[in-house]
Coordinates of C-alpha atoms in Angstrom, one line a residue:
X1119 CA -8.2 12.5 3.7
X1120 CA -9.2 15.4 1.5
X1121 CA -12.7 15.6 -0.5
X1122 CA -13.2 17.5 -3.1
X1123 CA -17.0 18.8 -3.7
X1124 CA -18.1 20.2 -7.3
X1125 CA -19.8 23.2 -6.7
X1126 CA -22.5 24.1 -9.2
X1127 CA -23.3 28.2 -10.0
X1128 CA -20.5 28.8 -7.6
X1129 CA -20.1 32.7 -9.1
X1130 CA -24.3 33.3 -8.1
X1131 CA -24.9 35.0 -5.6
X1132 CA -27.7 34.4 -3.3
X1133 CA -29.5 36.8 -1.0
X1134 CA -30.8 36.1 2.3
X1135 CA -33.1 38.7 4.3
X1136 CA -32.0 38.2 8.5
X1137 CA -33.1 40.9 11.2
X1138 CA -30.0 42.2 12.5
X1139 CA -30.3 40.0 15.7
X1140 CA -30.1 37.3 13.4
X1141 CA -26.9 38.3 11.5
X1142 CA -25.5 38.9 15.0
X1143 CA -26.0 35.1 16.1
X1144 CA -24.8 34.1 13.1
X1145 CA -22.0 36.7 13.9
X1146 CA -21.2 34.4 16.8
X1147 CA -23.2 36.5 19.5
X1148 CA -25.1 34.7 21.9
X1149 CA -29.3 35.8 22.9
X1150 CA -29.7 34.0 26.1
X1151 CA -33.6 35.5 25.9
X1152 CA -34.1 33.9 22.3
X1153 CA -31.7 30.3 22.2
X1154 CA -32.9 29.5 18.9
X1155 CA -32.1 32.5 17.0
X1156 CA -28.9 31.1 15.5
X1157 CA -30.6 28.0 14.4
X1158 CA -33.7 29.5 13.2
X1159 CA -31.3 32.2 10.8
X1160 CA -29.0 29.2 9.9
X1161 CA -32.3 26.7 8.6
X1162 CA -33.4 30.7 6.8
X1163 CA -29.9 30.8 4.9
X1164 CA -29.7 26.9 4.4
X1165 CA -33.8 27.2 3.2
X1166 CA -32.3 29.9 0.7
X1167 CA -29.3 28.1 -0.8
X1168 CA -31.6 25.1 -1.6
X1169 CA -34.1 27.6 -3.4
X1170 CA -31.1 29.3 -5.3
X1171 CA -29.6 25.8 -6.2
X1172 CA -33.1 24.0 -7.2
X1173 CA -34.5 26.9 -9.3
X1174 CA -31.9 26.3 -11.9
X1175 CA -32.1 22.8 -12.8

């Protein structure tokens, strides 16, 4: 079964500020000292994509 999703603004770019320990979770590295790191940088970029897309309608 295939979806197909429109995509609005797909050509903007959106920028997202991460601390290098959070670009390296992201990455796929793991912090066994800081376990939510990866979620905590995902909900930032997720938090920024809804800005990007909201600010424009």
């Amino acid at each position: 079964m295939s979806v197909q999703v429109a995509i609005p603004q797909k050509e903007k770019k959106v920028t997202v500020e991460l601390t290098v320990k959070e670009a390296m979770a992201l990455g796929g590295y793991r912090f066994n000292d800081d376990p939510k790191l990866r979620t905590d940088a995902r909900k930032r970029v997720l938090d920024s994509l809804d800005k990007t897309l909201l600010e424009t309608k």
